Coordinates of C-alpha atoms in Angstrom, one line a residue:
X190 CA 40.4 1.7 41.0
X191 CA 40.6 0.4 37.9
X192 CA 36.9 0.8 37.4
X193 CA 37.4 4.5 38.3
X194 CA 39.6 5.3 35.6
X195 CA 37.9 3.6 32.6
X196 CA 34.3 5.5 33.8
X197 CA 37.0 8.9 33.6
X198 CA 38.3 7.8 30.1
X199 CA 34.8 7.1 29.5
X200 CA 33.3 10.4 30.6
X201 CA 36.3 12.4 28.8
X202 CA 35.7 10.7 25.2
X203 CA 32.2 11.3 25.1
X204 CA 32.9 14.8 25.8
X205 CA 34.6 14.5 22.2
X206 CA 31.9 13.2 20.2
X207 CA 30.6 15.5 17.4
X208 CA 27.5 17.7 17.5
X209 CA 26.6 16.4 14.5
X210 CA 25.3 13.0 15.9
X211 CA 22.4 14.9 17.2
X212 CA 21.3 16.1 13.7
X213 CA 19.4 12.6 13.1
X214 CA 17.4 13.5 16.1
X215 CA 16.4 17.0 14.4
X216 CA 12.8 17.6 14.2
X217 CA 10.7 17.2 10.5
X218 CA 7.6 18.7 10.8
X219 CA 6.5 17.0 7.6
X220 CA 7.6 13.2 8.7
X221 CA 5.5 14.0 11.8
X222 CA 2.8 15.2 9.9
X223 CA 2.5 12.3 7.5
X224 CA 3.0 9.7 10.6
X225 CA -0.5 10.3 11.3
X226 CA -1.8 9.9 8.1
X227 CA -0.1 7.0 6.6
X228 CA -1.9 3.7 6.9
X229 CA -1.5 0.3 5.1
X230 CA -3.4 -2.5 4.3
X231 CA -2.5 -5.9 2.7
X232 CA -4.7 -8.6 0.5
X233 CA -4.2 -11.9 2.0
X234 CA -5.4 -15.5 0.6
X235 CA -5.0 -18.6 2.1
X236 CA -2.5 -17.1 4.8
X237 CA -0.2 -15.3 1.8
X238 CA 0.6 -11.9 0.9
X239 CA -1.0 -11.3 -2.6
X240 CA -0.6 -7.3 -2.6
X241 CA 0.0 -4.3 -0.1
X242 CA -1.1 -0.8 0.1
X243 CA 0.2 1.9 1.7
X244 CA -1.0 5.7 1.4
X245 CA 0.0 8.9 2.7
X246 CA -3.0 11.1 2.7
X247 CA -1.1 14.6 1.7
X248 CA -4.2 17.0 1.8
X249 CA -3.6 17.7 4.9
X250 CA 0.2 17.5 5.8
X251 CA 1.1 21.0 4.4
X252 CA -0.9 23.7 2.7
X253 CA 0.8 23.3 -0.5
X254 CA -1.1 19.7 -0.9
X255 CA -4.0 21.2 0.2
X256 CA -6.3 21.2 -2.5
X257 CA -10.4 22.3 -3.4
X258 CA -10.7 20.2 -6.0
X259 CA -8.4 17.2 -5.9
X260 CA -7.4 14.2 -3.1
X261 CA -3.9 13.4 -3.0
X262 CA -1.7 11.2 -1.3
X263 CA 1.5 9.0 -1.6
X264 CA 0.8 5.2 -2.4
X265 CA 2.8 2.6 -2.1
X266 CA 2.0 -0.9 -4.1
X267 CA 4.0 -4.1 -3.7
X268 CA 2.5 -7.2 -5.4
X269 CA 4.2 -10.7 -5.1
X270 CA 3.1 -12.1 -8.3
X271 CA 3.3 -9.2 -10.5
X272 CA 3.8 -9.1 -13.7
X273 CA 6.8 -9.8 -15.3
X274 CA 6.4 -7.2 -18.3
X275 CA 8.1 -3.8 -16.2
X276 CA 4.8 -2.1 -18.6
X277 CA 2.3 -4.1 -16.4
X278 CA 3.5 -3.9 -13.0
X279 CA 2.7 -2.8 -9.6
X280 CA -0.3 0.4 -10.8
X281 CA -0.3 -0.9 -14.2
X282 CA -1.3 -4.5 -13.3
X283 CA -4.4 -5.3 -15.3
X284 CA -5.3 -7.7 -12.2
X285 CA -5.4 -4.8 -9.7
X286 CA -7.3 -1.7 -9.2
X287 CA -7.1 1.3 -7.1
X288 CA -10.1 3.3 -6.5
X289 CA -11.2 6.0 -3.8
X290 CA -14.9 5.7 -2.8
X291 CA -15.0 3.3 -5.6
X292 CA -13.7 5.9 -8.3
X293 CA -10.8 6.0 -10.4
X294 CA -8.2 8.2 -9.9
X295 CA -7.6 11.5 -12.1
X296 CA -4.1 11.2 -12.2
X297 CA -1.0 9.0 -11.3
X298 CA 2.2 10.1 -11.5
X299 CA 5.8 8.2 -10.7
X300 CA 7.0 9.6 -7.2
X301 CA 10.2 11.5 -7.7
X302 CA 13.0 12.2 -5.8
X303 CA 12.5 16.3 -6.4
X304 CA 9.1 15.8 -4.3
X305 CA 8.7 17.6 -1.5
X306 CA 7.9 14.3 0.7
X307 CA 10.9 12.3 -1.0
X308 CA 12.7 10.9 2.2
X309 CA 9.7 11.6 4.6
X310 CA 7.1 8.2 4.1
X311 CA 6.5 6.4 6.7
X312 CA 6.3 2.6 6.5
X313 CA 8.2 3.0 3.4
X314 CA 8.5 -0.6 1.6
X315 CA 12.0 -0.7 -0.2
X316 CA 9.9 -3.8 -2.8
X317 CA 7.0 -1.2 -3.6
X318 CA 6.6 1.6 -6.2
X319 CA 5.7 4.6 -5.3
X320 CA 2.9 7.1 -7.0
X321 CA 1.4 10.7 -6.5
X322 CA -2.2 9.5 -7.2
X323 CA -5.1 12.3 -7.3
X324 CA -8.9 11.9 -7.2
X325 CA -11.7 14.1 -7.4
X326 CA -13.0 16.3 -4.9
X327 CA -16.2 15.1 -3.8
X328 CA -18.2 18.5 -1.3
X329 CA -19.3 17.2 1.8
X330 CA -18.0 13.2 1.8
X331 CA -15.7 13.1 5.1
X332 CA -14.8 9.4 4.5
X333 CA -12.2 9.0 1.6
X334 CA -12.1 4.8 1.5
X335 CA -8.9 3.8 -0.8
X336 CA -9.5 0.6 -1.9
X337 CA -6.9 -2.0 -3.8
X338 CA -9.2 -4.9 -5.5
X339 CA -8.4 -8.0 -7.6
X340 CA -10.8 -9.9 -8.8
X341 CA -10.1 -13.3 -6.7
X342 CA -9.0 -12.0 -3.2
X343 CA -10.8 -9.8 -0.6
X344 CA -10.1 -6.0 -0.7
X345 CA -7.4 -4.3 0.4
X346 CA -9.3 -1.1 2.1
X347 CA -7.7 1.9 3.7
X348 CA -9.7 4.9 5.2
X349 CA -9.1 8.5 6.1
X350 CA -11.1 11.2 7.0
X351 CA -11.2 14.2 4.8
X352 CA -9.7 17.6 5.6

């Protein structure tokens, strides 16, 4: 009997609970977008972490991205000996160097919190900076190979088709 009443109680207080439990659960077009076109990739020496990479390829998440002349995406860069000198970290390390079908970028700019995708990265690392990084267009190449290099480790490589 006992058990009766407390599964009553039970049903009755859930009953209660607020709608607004369910708005966590809302659908994000753009957070589902970008889950299938985020990847990472770390460089690893002697079984330790030496950098990671993560990037959001934003061309094709939403057509404001969507560019004829420009690549963009959202990269994250943690590295565990980075320099101490705030000037010289994470992008700005000498030791590192981001290219994209071995390229340099046009442009990197500090992700902001007024960016459309602030909030909506997936595999978001809470020790990495994050960038809106843009390279040139290139017609007719359909393999767009990020790549994160330091002189004394392997490649850190991360590839996405093009839109």
């Amino acid at each position: 009997m006992n058990k009766l009443i407390g599964f009553l109680i039970l049903i009755f207080l859930s009953g209660c609970a607020s709608h607004q439990t369910l708005e966590a659960f809302k659908k994000d077009d753009l957070f589902e977008k970008a889950v299938l076109v985020t990847q990472k990739s770390d460089i690893i020496n002697s079984l330790e972490t030496k950098a990671i990479i993560n990037a959001t390829y934003l061309n094709t998440i939403d057509k404001s991205f969507s560019s004829d002349k420009v690549e963009r995406f959202i990269i994250g860069i943690y590295i565990t000996d980075d320099e101490k000198n705030e000037e010289f970290k994470f992008l700005n390390n000498p030791h590192y160097k981001l290219l994209m079908n071995d390229k340099a970028p046009l442009s990197i700019k500090p992700f902001s919190k007024e960016h459309k995708m602030y909030g909506k990265i997936p595999l978001h690392n809470n020790w990495a900076k994050y960038y809106e990084v843009e390279f040139e267009k290139t017609p007719k190449i359909y393999k767009l190979e990020l790549k994160l290099s330091n002189a004394h480790f392997d490649d850190a490589k991360i590839v996405f088709e093009s839109e």
